[in-house]
CSV table of C-alpha atoms and ligand atoms in Angstrom, one decimal:
chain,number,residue,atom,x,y,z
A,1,UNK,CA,77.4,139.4,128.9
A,2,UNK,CA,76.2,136.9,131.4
A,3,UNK,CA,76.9,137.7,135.2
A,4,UNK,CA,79.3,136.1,137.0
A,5,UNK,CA,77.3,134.1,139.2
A,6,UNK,CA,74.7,133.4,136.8
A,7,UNK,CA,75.4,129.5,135.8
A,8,UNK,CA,73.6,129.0,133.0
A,9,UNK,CA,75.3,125.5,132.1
A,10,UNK,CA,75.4,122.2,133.7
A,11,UNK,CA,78.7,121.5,131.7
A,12,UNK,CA,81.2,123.4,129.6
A,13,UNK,CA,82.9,121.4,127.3
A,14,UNK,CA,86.4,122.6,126.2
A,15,UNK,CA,87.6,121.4,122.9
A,16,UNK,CA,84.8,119.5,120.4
A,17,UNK,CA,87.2,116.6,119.7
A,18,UNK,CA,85.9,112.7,120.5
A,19,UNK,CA,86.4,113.5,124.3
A,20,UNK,CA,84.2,116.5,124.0
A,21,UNK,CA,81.9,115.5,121.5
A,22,UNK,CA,80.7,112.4,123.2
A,23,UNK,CA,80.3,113.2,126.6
A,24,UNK,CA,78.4,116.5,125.5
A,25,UNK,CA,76.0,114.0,123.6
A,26,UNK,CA,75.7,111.7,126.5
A,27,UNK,CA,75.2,114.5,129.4
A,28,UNK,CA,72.3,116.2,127.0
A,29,UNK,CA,70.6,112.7,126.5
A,30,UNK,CA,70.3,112.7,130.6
A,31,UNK,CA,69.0,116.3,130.7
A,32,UNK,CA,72.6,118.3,131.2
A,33,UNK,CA,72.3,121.4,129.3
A,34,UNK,CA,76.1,121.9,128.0
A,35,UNK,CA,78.2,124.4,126.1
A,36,UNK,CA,81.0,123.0,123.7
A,37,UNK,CA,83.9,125.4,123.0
A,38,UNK,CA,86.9,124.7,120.8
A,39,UNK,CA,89.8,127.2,119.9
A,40,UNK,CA,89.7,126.0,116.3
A,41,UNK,CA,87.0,127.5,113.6
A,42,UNK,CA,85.7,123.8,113.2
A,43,UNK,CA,84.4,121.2,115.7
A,44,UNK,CA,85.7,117.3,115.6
A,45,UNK,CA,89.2,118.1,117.0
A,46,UNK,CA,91.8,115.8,115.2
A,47,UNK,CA,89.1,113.6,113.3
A,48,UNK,CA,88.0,116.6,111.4
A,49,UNK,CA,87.7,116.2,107.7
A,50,UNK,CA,88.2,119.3,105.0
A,51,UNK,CA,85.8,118.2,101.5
A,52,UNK,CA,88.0,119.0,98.8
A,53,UNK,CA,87.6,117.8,95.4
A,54,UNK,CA,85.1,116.1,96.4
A,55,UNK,CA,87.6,114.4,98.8
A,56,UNK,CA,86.9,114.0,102.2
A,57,UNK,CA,90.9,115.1,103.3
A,58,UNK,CA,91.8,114.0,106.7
A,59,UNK,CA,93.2,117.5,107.6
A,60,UNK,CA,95.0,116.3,110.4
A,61,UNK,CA,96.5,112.9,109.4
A,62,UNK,CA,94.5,109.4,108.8
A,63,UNK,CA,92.1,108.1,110.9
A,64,UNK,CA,91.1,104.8,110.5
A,65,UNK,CA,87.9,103.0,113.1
A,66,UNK,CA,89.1,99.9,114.2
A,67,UNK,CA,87.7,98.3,117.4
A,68,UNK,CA,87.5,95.0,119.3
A,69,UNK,CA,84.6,96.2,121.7
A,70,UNK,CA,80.9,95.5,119.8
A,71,UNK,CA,79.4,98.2,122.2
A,72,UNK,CA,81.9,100.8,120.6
A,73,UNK,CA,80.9,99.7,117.5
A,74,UNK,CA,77.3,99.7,117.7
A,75,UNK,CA,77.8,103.1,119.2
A,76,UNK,CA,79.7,105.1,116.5
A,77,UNK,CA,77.2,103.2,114.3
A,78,UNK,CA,74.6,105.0,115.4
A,79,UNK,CA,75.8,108.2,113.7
A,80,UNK,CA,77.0,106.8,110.3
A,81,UNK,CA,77.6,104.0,108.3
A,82,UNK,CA,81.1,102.5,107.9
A,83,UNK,CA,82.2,101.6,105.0
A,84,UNK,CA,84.4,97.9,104.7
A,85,UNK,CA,88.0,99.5,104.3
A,86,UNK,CA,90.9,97.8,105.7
A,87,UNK,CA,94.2,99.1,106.2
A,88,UNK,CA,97.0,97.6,104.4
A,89,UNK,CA,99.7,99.9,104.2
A,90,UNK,CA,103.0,100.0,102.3
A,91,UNK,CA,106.3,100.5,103.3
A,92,UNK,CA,108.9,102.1,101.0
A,93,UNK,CA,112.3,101.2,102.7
A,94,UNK,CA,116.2,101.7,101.3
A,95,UNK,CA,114.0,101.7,97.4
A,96,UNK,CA,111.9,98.7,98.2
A,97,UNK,CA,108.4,98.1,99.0
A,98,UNK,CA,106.6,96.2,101.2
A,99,UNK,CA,103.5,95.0,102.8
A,100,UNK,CA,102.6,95.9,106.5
A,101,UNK,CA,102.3,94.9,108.9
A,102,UNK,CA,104.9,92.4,109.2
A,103,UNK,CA,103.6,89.1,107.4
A,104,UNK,CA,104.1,86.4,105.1
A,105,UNK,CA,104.3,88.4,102.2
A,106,UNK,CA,106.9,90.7,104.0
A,107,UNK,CA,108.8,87.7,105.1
A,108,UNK,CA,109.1,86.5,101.5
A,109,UNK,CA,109.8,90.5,100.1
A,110,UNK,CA,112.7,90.7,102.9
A,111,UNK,CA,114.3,87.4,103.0
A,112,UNK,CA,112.3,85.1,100.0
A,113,UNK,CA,110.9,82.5,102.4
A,114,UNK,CA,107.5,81.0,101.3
A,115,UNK,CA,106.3,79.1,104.5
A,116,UNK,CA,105.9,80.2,107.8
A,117,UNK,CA,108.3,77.3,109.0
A,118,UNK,CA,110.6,79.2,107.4
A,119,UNK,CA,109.9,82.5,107.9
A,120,UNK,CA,109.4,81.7,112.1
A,121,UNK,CA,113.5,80.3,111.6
A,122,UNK,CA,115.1,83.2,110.6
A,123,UNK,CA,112.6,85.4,112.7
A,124,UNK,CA,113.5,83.0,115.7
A,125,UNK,CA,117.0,82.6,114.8
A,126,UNK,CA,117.3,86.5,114.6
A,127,UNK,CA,115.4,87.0,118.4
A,128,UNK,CA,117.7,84.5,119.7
A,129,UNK,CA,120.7,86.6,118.7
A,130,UNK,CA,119.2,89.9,119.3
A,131,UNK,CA,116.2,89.8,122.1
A,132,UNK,CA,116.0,89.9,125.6
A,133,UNK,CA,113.9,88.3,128.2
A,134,UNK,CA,112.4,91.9,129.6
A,135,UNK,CA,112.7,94.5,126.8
A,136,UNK,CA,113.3,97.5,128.7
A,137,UNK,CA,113.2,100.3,125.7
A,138,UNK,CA,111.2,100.2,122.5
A,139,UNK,CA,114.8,99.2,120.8
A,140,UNK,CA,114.7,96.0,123.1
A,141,UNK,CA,111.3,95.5,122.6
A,142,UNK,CA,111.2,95.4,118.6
A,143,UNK,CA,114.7,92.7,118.7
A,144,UNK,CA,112.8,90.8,120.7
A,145,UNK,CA,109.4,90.7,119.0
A,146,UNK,CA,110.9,90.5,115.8
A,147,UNK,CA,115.1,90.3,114.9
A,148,UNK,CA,117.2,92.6,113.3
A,149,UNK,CA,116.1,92.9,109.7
A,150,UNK,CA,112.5,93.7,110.3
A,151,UNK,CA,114.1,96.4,113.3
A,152,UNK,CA,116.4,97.5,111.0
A,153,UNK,CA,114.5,97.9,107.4
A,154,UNK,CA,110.9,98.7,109.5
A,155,UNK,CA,111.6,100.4,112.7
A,156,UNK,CA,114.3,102.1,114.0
A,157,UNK,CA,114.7,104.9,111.2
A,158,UNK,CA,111.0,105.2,111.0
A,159,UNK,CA,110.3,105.6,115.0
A,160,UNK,CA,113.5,107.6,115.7
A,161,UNK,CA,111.8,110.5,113.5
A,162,UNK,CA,108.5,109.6,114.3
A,163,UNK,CA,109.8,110.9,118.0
A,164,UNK,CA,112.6,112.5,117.7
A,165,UNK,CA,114.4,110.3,120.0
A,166,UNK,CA,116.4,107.6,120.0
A,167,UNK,CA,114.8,103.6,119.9
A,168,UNK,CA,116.9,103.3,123.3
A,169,UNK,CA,115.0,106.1,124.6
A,170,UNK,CA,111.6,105.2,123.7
A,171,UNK,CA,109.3,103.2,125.9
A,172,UNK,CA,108.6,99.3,124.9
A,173,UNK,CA,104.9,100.0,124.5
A,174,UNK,CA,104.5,102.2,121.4
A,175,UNK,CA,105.4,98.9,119.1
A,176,UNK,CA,103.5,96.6,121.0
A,177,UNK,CA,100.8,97.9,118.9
A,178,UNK,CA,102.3,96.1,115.6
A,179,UNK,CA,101.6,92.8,115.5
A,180,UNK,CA,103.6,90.0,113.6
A,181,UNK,CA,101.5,87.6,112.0
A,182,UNK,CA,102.5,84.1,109.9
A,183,UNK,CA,99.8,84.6,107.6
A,184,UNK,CA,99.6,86.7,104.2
A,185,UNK,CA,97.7,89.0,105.8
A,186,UNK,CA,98.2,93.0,104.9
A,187,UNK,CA,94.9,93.8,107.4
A,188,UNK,CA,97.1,95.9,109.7
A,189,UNK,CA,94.7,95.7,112.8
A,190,UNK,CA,93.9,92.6,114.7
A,191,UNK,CA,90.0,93.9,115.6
A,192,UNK,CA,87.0,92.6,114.3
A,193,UNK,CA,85.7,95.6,113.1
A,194,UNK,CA,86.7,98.1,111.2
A,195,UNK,CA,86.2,101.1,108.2
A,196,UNK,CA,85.4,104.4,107.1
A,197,UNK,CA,82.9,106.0,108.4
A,198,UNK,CA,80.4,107.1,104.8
A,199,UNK,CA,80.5,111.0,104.5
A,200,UNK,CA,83.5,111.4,106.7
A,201,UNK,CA,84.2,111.9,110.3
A,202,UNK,CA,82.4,115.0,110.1
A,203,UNK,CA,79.3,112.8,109.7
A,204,UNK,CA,79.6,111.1,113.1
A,205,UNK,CA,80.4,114.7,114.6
A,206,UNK,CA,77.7,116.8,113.7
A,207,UNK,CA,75.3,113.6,115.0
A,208,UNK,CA,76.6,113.6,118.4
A,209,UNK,CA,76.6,117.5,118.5
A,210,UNK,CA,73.8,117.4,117.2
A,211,UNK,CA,70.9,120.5,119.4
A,212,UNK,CA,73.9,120.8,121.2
A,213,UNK,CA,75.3,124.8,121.6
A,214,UNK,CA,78.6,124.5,120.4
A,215,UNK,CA,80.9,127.6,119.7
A,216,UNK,CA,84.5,127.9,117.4
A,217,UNK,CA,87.0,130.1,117.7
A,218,UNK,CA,86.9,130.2,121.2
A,219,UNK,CA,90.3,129.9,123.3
A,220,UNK,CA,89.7,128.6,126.9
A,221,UNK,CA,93.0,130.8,128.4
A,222,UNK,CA,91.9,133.9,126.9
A,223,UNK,CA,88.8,133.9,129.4
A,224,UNK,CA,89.0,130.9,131.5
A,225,UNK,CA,87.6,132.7,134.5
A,226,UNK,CA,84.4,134.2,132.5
A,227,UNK,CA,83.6,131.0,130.6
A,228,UNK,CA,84.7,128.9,133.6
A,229,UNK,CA,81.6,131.2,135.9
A,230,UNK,CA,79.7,129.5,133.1
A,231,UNK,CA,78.9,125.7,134.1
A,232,UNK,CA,78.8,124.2,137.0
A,233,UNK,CA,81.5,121.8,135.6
A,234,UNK,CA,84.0,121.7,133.4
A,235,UNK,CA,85.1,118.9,131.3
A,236,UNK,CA,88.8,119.8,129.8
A,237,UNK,CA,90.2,117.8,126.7
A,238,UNK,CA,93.4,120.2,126.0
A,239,UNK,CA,96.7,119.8,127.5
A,240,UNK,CA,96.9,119.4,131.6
A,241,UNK,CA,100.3,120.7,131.8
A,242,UNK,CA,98.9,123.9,130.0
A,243,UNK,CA,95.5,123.8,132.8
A,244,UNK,CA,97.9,123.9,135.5
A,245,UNK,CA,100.1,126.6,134.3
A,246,UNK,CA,103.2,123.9,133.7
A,247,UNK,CA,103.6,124.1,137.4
A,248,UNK,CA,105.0,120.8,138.0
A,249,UNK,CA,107.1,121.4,134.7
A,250,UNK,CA,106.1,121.2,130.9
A,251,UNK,CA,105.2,117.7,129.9
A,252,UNK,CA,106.5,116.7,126.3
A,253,UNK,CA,104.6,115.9,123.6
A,254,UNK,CA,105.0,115.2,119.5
A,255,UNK,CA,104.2,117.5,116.9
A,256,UNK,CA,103.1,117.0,112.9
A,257,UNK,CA,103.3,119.6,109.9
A,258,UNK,CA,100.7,117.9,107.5
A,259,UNK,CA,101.9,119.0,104.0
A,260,UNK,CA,98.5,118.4,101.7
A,261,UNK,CA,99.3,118.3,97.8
A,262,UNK,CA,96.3,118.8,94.9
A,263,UNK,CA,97.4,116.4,92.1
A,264,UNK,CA,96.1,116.4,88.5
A,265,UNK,CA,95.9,112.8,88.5
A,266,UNK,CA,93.4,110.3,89.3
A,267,UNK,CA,95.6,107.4,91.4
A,268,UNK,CA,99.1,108.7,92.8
A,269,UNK,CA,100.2,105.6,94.6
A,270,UNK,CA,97.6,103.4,94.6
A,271,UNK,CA,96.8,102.7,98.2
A,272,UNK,CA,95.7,104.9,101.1
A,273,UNK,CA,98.9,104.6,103.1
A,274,UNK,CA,102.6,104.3,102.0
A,275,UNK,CA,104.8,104.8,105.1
A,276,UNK,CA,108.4,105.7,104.5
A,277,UNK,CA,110.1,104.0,106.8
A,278,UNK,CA,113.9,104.9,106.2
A,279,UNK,CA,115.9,108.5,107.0
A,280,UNK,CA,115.9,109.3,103.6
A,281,UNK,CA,112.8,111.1,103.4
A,282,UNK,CA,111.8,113.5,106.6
A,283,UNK,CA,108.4,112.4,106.5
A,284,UNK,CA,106.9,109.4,107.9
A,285,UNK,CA,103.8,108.2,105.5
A,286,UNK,CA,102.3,109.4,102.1
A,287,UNK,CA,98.2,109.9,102.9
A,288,UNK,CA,96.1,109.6,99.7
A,289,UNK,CA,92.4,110.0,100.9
A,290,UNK,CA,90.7,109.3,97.9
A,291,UNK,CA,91.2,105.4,98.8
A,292,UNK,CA,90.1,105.5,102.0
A,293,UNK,CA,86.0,105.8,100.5
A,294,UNK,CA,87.5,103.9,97.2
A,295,UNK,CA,86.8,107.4,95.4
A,296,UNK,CA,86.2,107.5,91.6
A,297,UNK,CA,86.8,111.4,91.4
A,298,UNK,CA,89.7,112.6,88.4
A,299,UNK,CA,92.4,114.4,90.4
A,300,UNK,CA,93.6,113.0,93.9
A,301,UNK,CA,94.9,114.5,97.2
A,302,UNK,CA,97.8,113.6,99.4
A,303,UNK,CA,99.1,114.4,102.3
A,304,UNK,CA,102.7,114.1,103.4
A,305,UNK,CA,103.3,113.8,107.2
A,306,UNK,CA,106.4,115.3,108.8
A,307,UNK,CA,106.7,114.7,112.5
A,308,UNK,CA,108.3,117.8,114.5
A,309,UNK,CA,109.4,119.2,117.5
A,310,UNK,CA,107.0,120.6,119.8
A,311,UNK,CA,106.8,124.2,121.4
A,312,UNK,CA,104.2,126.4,122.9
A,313,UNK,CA,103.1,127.3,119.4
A,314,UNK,CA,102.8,124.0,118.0
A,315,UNK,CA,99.3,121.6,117.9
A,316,UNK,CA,100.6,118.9,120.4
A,317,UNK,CA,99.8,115.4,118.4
A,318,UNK,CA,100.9,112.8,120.7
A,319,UNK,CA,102.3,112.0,123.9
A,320,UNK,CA,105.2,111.2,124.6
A,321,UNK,CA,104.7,108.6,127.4
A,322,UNK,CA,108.9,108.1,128.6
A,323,UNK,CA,109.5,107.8,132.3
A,324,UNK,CA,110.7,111.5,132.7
A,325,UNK,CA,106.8,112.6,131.5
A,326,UNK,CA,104.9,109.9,133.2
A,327,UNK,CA,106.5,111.2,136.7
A,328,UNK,CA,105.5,115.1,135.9
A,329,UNK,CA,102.1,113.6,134.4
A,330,UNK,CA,101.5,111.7,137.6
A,331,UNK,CA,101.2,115.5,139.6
A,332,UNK,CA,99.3,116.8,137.6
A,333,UNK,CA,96.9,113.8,137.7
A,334,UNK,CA,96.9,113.6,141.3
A,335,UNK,CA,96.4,117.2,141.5
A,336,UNK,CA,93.6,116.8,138.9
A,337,UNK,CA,91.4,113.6,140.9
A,338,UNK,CA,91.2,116.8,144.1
A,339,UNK,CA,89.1,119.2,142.0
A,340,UNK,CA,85.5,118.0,142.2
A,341,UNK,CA,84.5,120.1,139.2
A,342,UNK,CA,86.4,119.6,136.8
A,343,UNK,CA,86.6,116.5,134.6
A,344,UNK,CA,89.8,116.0,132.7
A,345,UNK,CA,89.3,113.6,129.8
A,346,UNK,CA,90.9,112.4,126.0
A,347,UNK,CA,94.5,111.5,124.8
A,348,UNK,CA,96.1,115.4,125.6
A,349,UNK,CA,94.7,115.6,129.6
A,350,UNK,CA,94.5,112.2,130.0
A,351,UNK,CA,98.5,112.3,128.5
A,352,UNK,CA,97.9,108.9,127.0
A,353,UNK,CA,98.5,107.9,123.3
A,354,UNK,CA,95.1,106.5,122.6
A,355,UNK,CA,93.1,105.3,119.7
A,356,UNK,CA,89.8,106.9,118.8
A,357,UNK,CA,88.0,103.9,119.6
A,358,UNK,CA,89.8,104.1,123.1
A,359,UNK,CA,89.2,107.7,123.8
A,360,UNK,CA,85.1,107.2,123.0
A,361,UNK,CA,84.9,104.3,125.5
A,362,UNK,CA,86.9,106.8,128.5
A,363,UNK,CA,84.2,109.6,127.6
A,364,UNK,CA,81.3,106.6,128.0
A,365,UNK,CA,83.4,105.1,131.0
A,366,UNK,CA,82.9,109.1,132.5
A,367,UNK,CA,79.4,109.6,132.0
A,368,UNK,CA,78.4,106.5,133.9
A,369,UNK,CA,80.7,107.0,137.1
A,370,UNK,CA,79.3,110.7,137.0
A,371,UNK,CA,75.9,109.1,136.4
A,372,UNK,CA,76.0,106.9,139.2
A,373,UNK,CA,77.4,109.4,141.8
B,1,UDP,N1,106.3,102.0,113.5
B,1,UDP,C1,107.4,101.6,112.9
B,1,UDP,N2,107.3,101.4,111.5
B,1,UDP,C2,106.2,101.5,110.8
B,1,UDP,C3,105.0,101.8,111.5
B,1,UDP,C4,105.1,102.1,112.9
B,1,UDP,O1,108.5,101.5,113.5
B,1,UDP,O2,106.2,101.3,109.6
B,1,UDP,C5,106.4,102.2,115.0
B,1,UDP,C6,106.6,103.7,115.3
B,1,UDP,O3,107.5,103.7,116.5
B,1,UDP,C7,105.3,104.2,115.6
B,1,UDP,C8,104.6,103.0,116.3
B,1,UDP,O4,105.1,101.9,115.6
B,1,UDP,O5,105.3,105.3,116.5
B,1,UDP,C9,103.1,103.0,116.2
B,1,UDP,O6,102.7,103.2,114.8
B,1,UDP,P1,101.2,103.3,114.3
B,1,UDP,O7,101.3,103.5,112.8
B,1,UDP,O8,100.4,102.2,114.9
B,1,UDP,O9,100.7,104.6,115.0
B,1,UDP,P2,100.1,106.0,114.6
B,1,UDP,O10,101.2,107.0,114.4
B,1,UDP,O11,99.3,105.8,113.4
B,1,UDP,O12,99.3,106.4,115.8
């Protein structure tokens, strides 16, 4: 047992997702001898993948690399090679499917039209109707970026159990991220790069942890005053409501129950992602990892993903980023930028609802302004 006093780390690292896992490998390049904890028995946090069948399964729901930024790029690069997949995903809706995201081919599965002259007049006729000038709630928001039919066949079921609340409720920015294109084009991102990393996630993981001391099974709370006497610093990726005791009140965030399935078949819906986009079924999408890597192997995984209410006892998934959280978030932030040793950093003390690619370029964003102090 290490003395109290005796810091024998410049950082201590809690949790050994993205956040973690990137600024541990960027402190140790510039000399900073760090400690990486995380409460689960693996490390990679949410990007983790479980080999099964010779599967890499994405045990807590898909993760697809896309990014705009060519440093971001190059830099995840550096620890594996990608592979040239492209989301397309499906959408089963009221028995029907169709392509995402919404495109020329979804134009012509919904309403038949075959040009996008006439796919941009029943999509304009439809905003005219239904939009608004400022789209105050995510309901607003989707009318006015794309009518009624696409809201009502794509959207509003789909998002109101994706959060549990209603469209009306929900703020505008969580569908900005689905673009509408006049093109048949099923590539569901709009960045210029994007795949799989070969050998999974794990694979970029282990190379950025890589002669780095890392430890699982580990919970922070249980002995935050020992392991805090630790470091000098601490860089905390887990919840900041949770750091601060909820003080300011409990922030609310989204939960997922990932229901994985072994299947004696080779192919069991022919595409990596099949979202389900009406209230029929209580989960969201259909996850079948074999096509992420284009795998040959005889049986197949899926995964189905229910979204859920979150408690104390439940892995928080995502944010949820209404005006009621932002205003308790904002405390605890301002709380957080007073305490000179402890960095608060990734998508659960950060509370934002950010892509991978996004939560790598914070942790670089970090490292410098530490750098530079
Ligand atoms: N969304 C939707 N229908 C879909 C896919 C997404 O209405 O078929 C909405 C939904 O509100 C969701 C948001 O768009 O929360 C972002 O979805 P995306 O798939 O980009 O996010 P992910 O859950 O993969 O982070």
């Amino acid at each position: 047992m290490l003395e109290v006093n005796e810091k024998k780390y410049d950082y201590l690292i809690v949790g050994a997702g993205l956040f973690g896992s990137v600024f541990a490998h960027e402190m140790t390049k510039r000399n900073k001898k760090c400690l990486v904890i995380d409460k689960r028995d693996h490390l990679g946090g949410n990007v983790y993948c479980e080999k099964k069948e010779g599967i890499n399964v994405h045990k807590y729901g898909a993760h697809i690399f896309h990014t705009n930024d060519k440093k971001i790029w190059d830099y995840v690069n550096q620890f594996a090679t990608f592979n040239n997949y492209i989301n397309s995903p499906l959408s089963l809706s009221k028995g029907k499917l169709y392509n995402l995201p919404f495109n020329m081919n979804t134009f012509y599965q919904l309403w038949g039209t075959k040009t996008p002259e006439e796919a941009k007049a029943v999509i304009n006729e439809q905003i005219a109707k239904y939009g608004t000038k400022s789209p105050k709630n995510l309901e607003e928001q989707a009318l006015s970026l794309a009518g009624k039919d696409i809201y009502e066949t794509f959207i509003k079921e789909y998002t109101e159990k994706q959060w549990g609340k209603k469209a009306t409720e929900l703020p505008a920015f969580i569908i900005k991220r689905l673009p509408v294109r006049y093109t048949y084009d099923n590539n569901y991102f709009n960045d210029i790069y994007q795949g799989i990393p070969i050998g999974g996630y794990n694979t970029i993981i282990e190379g950025l942890l890589s002669g780095i001391e890392t430890k699982t099974n580990i919970d922070f709370f249980e002995d935050r005053v020992q392991l805090e006497s630790l470091a000098d610093k601490v860089v905390y990726t887990g919840k900041i409501d949770e750091f601060f005791d909820y003080k300011y009140g409990q922030l609310e965030y989204r939960s997922l129950r990932f229901e994985h399935e072994l299947k004696e078949i080779d192919n069991y819906q022919g595409n990596a992602v099949v979202n389900y986009n009406d209230s029929e079924y209580a989960f969201t999408r259909i996850i079948e990892h074999k096509h992420f890597e284009f795998g040959k192997q005889p049986k197949t995984i899926i995964t189905r993903e229910y979204p859920e209410n979150w408690d104390r006892t439940k892995e928080a998934y995502y944010p949820i980023n209404n005006d009621d959280n932002q205003r308790i978030y904002k405390k605890y932030k301002e709380e957080a930028k007073g305490m000179q040793n402890i960095i608060f950093g990734g998508r659960l003390a950060e509370y934002r609802y950010y892509d991978m690619h996004q939560i790598i370029a914070s942790a670089l964003t970090k490292v410098t302004e530490i750098s530079e102090l």
